[in-house]
PDB file of N, CA and C in Angstrom:
ATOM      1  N   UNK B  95      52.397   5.315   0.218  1.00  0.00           N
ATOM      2  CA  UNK B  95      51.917   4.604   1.394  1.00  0.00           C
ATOM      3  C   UNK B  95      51.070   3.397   1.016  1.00  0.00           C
ATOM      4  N   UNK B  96      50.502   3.545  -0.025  1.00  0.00           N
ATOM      5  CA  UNK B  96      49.686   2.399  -0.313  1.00  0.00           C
ATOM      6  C   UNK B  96      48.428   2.449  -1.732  1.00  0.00           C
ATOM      7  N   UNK B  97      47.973   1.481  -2.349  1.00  0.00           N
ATOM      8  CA  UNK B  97      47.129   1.714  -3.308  1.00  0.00           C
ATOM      9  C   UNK B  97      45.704   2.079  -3.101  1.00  0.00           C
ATOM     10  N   UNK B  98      45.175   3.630  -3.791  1.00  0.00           N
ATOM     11  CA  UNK B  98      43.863   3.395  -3.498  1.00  0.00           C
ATOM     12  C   UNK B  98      43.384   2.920  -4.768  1.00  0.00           C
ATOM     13  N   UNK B  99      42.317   2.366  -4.688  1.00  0.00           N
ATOM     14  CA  UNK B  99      41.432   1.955  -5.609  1.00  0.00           C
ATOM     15  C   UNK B  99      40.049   2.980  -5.880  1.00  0.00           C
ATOM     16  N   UNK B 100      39.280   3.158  -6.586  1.00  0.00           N
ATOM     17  CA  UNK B 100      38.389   3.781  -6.751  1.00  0.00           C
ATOM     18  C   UNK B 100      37.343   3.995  -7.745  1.00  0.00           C
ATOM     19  N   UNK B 101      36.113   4.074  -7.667  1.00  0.00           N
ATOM     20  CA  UNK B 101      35.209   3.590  -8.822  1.00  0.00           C
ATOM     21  C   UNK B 101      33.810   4.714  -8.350  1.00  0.00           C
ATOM     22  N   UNK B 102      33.531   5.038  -9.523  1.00  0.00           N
ATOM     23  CA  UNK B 102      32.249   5.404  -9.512  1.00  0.00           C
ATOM     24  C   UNK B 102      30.832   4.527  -9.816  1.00  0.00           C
ATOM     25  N   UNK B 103      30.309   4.650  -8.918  1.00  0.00           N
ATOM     26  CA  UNK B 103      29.151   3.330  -9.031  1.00  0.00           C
ATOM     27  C   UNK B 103      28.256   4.127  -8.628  1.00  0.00           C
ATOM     28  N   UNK B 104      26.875   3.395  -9.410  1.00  0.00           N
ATOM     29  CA  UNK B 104      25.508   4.550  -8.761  1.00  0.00           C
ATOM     30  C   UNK B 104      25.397   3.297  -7.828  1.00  0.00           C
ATOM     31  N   UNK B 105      24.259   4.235  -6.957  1.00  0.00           N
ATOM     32  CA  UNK B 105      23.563   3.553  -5.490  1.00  0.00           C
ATOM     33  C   UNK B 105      23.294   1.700  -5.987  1.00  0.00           C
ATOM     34  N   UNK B 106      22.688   1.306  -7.228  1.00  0.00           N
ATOM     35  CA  UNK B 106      22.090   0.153  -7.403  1.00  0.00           C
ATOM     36  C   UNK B 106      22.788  -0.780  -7.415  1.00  0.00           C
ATOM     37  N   UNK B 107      23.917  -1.011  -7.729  1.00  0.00           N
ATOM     38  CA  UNK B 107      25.102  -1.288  -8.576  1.00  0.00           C
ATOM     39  C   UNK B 107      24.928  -2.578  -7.885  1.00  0.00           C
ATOM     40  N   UNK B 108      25.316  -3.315  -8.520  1.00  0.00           N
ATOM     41  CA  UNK B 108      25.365  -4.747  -7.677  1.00  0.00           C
ATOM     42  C   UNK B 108      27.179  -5.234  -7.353  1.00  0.00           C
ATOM     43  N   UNK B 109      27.623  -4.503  -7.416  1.00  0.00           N
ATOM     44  CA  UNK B 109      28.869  -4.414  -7.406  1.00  0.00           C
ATOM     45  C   UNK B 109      29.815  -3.814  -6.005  1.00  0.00           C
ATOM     46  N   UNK B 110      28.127  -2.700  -5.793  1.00  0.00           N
ATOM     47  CA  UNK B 110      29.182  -2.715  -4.241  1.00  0.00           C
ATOM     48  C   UNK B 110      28.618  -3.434  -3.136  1.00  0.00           C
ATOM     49  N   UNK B 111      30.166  -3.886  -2.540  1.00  0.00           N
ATOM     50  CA  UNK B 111      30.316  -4.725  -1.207  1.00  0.00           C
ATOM     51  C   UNK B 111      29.885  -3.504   0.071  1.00  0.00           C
ATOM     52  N   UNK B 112      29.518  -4.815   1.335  1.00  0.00           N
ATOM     53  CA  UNK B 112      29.806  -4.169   2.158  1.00  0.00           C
ATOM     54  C   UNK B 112      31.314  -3.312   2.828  1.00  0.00           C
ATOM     55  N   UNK B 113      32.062  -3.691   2.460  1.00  0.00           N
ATOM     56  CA  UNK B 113      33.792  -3.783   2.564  1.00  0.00           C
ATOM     57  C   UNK B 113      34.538  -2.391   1.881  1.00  0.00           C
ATOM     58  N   UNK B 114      33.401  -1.499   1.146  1.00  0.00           N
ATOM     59  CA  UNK B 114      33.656  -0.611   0.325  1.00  0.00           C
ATOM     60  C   UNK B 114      33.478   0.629   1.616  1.00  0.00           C
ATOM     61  N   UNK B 115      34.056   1.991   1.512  1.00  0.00           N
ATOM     62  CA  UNK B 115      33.891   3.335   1.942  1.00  0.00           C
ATOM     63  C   UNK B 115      33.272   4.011   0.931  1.00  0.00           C
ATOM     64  N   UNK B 116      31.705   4.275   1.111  1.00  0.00           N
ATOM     65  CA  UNK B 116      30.995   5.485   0.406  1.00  0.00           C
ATOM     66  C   UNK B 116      31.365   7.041   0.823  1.00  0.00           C
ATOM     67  N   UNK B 117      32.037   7.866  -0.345  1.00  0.00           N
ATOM     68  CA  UNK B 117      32.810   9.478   0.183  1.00  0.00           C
ATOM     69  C   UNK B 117      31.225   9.997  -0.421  1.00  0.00           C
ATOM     70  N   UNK B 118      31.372  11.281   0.614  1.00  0.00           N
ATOM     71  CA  UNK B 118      29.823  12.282   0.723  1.00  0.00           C
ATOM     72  C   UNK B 118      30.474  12.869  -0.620  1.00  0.00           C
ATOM     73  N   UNK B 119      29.403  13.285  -1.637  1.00  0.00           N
ATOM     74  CA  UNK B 119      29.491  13.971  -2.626  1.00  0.00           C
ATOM     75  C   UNK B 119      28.913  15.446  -2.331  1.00  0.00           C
ATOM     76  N   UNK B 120      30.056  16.387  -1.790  1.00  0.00           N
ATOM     77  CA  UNK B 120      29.414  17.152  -1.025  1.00  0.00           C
ATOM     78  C   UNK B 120      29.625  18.605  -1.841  1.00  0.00           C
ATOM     79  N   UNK B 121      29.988  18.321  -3.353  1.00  0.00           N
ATOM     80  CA  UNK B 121      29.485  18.961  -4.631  1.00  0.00           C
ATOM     81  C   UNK B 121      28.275  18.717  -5.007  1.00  0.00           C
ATOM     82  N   UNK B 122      27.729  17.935  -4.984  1.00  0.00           N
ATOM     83  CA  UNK B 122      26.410  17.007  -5.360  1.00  0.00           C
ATOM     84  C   UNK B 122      26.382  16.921  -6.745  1.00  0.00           C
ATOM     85  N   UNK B 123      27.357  15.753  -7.303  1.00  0.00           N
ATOM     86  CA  UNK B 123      27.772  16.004  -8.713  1.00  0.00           C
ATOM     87  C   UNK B 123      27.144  14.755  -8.940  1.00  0.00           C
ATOM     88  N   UNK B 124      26.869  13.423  -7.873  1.00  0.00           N
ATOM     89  CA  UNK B 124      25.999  12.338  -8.569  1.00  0.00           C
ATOM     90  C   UNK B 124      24.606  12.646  -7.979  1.00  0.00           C
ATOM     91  N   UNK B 125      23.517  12.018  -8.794  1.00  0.00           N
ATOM     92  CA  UNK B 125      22.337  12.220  -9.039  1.00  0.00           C
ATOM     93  C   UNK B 125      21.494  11.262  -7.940  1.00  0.00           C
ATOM     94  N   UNK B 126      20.899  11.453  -6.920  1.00  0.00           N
ATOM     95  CA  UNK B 126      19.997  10.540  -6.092  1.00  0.00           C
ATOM     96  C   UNK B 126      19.305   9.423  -7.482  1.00  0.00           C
ATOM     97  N   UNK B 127      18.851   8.433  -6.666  1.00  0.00           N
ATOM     98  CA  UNK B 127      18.442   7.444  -7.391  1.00  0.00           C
ATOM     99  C   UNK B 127      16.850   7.234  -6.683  1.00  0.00           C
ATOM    100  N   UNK B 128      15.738   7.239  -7.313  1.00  0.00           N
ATOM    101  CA  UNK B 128      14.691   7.015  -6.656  1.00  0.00           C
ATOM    102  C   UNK B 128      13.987   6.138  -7.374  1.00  0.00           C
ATOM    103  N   UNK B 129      13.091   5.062  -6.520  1.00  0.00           N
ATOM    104  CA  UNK B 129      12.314   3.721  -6.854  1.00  0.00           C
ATOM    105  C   UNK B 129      10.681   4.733  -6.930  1.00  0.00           C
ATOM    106  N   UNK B 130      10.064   4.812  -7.618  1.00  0.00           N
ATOM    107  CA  UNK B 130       8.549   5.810  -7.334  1.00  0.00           C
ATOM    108  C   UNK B 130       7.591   4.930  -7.587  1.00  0.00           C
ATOM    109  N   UNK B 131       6.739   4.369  -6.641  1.00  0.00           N
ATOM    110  CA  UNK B 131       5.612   3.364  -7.670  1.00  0.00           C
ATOM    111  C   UNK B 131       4.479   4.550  -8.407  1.00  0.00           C
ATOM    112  N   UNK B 132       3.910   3.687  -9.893  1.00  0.00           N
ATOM    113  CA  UNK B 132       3.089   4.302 -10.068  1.00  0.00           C
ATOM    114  C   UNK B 132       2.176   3.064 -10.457  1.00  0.00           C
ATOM    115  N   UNK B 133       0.791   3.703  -9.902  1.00  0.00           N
ATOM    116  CA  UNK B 133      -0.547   3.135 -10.160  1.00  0.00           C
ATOM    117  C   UNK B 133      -1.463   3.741 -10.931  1.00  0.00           C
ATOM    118  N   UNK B 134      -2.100   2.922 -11.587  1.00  0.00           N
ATOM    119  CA  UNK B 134      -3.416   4.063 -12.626  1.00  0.00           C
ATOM    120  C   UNK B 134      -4.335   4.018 -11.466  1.00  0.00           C
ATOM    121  N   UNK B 135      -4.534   5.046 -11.840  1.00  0.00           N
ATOM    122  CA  UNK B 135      -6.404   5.213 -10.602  1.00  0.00           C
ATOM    123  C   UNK B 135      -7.337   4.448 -10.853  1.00  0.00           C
ATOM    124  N   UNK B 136      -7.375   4.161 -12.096  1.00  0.00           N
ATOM    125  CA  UNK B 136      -8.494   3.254 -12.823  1.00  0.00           C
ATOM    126  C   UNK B 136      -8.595   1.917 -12.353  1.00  0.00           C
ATOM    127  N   UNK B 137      -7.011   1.401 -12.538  1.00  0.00           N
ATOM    128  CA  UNK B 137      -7.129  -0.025 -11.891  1.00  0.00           C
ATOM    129  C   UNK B 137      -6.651  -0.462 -10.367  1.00  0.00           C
ATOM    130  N   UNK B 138      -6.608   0.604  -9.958  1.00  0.00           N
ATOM    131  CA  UNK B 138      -6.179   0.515  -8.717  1.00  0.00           C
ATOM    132  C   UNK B 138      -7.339  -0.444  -7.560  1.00  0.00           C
ATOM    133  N   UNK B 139      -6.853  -0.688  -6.665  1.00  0.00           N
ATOM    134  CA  UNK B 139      -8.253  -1.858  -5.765  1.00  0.00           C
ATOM    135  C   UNK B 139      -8.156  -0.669  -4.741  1.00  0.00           C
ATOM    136  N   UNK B 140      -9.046  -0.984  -3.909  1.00  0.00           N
ATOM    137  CA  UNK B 140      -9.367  -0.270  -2.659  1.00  0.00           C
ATOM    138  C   UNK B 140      -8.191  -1.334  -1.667  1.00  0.00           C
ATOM    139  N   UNK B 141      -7.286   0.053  -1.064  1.00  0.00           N
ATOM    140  CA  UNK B 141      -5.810   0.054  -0.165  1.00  0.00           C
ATOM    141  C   UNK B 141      -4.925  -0.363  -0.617  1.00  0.00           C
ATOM    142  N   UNK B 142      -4.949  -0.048  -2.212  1.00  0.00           N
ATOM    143  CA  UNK B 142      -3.691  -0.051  -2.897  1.00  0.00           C
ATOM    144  C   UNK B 142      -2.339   0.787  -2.452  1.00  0.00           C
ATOM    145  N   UNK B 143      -3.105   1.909  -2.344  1.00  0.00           N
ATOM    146  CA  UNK B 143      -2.179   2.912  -1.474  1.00  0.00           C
ATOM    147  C   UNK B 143      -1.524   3.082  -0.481  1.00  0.00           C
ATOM    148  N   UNK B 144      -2.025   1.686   0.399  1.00  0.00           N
ATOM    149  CA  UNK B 144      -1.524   1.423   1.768  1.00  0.00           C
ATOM    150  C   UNK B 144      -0.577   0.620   1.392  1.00  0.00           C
ATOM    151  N   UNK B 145      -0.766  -0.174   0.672  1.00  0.00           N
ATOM    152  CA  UNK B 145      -0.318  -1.462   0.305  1.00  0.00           C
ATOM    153  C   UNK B 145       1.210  -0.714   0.105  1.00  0.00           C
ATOM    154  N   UNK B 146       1.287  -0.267  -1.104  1.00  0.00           N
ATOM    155  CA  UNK B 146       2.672   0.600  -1.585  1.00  0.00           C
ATOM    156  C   UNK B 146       3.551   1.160  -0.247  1.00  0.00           C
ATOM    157  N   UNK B 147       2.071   2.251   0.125  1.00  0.00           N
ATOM    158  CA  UNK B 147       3.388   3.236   1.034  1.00  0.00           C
ATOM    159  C   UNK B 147       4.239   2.024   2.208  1.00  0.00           C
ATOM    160  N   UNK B 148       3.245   1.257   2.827  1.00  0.00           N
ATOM    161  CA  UNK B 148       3.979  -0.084   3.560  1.00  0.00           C
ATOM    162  C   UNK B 148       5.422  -0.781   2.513  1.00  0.00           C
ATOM    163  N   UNK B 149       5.435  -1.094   1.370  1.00  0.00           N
ATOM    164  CA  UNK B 149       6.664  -1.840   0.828  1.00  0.00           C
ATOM    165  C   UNK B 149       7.644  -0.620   0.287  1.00  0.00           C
ATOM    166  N   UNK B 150       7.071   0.672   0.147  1.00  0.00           N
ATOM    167  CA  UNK B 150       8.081   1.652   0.073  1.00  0.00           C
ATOM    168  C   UNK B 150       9.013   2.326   1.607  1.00  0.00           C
ATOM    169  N   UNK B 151       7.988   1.944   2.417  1.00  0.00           N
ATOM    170  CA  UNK B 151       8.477   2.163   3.975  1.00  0.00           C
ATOM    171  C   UNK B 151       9.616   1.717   4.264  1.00  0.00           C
ATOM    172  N   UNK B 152       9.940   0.130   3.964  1.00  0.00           N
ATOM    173  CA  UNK B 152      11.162  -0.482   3.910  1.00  0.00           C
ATOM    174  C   UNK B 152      11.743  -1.218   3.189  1.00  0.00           C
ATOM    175  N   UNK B 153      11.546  -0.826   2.204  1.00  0.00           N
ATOM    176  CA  UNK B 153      12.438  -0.884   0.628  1.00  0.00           C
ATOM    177  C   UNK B 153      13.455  -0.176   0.703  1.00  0.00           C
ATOM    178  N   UNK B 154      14.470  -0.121   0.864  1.00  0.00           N
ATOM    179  CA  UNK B 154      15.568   0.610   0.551  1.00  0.00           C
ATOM    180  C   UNK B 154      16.604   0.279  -0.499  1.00  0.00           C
ATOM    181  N   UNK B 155      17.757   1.222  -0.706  1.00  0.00           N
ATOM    182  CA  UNK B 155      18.524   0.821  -1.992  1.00  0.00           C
ATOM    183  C   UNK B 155      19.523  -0.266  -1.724  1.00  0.00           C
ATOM    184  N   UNK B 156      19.763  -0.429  -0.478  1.00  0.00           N
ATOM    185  CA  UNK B 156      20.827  -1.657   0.036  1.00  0.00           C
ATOM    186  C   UNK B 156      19.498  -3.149  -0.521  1.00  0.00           C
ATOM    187  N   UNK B 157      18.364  -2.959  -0.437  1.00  0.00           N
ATOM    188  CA  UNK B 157      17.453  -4.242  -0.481  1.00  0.00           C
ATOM    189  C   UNK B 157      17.502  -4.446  -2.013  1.00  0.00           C
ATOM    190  N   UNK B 158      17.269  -2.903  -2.741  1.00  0.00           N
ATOM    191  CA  UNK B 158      17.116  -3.599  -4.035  1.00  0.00           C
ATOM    192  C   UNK B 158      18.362  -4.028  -4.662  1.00  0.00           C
ATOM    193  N   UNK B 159      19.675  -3.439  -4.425  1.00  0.00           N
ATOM    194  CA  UNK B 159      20.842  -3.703  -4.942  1.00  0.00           C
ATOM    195  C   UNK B 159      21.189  -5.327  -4.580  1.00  0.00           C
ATOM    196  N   UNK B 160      20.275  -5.599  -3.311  1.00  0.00           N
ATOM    197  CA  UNK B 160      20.882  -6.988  -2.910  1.00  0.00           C
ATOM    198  C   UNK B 160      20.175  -7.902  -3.835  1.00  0.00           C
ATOM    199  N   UNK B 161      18.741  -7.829  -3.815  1.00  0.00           N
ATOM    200  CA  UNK B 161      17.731  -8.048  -5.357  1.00  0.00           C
ATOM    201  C   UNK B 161      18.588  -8.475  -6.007  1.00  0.00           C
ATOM    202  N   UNK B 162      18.819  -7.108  -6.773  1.00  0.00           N
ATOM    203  CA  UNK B 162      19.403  -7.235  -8.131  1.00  0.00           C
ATOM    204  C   UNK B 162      20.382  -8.196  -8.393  1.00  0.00           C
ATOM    205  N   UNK B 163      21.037  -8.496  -7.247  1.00  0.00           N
ATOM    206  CA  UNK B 163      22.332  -8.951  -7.265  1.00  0.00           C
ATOM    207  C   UNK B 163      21.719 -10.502  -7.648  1.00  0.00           C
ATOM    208  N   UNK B 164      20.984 -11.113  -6.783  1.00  0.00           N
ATOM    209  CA  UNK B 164      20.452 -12.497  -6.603  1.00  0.00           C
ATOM    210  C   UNK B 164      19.868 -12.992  -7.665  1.00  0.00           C
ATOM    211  N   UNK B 165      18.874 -11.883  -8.661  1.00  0.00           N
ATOM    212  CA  UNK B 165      18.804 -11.964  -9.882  1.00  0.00           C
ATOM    213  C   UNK B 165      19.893 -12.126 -11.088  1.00  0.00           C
ATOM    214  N   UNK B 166      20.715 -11.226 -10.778  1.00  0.00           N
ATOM    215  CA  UNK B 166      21.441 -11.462 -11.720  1.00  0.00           C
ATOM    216  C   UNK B 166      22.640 -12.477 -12.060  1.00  0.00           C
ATOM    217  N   UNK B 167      23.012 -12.288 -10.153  1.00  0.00           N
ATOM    218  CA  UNK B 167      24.352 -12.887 -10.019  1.00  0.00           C
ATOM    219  C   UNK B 167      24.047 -14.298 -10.073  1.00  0.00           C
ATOM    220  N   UNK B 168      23.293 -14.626  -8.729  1.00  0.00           N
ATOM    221  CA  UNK B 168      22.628 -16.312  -8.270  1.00  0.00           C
ATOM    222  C   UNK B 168      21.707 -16.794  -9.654  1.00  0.00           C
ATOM    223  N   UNK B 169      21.259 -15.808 -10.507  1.00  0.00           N
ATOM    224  CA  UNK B 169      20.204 -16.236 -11.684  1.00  0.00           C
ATOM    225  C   UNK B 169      18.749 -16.832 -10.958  1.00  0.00           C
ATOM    226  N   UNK B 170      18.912 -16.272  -9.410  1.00  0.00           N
ATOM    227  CA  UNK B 170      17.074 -16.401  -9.354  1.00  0.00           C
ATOM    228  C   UNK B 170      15.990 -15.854  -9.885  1.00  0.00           C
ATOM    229  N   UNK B 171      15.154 -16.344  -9.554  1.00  0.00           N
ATOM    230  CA  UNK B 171      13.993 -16.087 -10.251  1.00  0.00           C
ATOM    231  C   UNK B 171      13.368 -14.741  -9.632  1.00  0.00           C
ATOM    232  N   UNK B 172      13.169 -13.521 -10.435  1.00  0.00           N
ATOM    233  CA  UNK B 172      12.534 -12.459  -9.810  1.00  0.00           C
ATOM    234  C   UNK B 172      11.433 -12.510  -8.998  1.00  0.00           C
ATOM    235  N   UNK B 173      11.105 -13.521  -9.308  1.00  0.00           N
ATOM    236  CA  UNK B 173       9.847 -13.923  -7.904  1.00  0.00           C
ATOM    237  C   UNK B 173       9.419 -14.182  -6.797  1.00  0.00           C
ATOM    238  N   UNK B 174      10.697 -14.986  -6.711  1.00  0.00           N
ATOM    239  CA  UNK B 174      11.252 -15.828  -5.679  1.00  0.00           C
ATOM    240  C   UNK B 174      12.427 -14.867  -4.470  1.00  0.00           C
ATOM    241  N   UNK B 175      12.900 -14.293  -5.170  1.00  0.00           N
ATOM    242  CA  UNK B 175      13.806 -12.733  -5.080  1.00  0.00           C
ATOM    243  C   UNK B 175      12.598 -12.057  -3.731  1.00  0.00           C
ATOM    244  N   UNK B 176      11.944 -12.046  -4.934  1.00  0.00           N
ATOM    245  CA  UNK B 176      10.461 -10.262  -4.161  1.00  0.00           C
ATOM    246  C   UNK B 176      10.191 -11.397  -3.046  1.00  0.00           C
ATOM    247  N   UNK B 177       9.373 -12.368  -3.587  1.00  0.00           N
ATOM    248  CA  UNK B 177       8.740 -12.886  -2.361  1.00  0.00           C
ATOM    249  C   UNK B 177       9.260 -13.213  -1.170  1.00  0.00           C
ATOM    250  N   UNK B 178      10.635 -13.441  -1.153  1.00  0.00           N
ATOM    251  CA  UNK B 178      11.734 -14.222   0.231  1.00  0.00           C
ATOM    252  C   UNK B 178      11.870 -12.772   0.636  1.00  0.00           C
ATOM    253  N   UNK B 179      12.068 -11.503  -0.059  1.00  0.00           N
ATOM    254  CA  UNK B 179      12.017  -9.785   0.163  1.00  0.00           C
ATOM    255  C   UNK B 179      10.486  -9.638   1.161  1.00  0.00           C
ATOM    256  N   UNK B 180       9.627  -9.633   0.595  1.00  0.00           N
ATOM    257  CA  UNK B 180       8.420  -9.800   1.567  1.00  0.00           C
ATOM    258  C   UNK B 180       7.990 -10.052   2.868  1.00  0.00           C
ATOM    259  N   UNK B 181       8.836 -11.618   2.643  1.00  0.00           N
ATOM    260  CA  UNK B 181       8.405 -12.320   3.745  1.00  0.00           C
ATOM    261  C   UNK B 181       9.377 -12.023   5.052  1.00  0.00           C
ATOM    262  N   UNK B 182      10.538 -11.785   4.679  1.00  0.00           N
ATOM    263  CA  UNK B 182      11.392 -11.111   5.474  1.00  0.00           C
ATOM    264  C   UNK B 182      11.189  -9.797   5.959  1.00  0.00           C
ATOM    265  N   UNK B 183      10.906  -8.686   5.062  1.00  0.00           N
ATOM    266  CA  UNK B 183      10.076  -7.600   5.414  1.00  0.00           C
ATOM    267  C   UNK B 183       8.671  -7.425   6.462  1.00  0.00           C
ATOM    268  N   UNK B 184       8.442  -8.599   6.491  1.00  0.00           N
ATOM    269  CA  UNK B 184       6.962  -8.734   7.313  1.00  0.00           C
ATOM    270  C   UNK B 184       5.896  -8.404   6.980  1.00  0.00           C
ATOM    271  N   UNK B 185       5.863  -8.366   5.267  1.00  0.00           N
ATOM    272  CA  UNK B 185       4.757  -8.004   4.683  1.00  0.00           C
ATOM    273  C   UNK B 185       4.185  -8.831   4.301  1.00  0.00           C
ATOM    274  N   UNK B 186       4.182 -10.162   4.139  1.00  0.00           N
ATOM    275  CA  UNK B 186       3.265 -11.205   3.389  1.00  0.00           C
ATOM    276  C   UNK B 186       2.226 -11.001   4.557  1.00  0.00           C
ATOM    277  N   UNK B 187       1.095 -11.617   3.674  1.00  0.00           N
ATOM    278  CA  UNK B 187       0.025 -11.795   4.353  1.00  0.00           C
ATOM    279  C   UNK B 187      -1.125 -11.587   3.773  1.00  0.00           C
TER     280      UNK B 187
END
């Protein structure tokens, strides 16, 4: 009837499109992927903690894969990447 195509890619991958069908791994044979910040206590500022749980709130893996992509693919600047991420997020300030 027709060709499937098919690839194993983790969540980050800069490779997958929107245009792709993600199948439930409902063996649970691939591994979740998690972003965790860590801070030392030592150098931490007062509402560091807020600060985080707010950019972990809506950080997701579609944002960083798109990241990654702009970094790698476009060759922007990781800075420029986070910060246009930010400001869109509604977190600058």
């Amino acid at each position: 009837k027709g060709d499937v195509d098919c690839a194993v890619l983790h969540g980050l991958d800069i490779n997958i499109t929107a245009d792709m069908s993600v199948l439930e791994d409902d063996l649970g044979l691939a591994t979740d992927e998690a972003v965790v910040p860590l801070l030392a206590a030592a150098t931490a500022s007062p509402g560091a903690s807020q600060i985080i749980d707010s950019v972990s709130s809506k950080l997701g893996t579609g944002d960083i894969r798109e990241m990654l992509r702009r970094i790698v693919v476009d060759k922007q600047a990781p800075n420029v990447v986070a910060g246009a991420w930010i400001s869109a997020a509604g977190l600058a300030g």
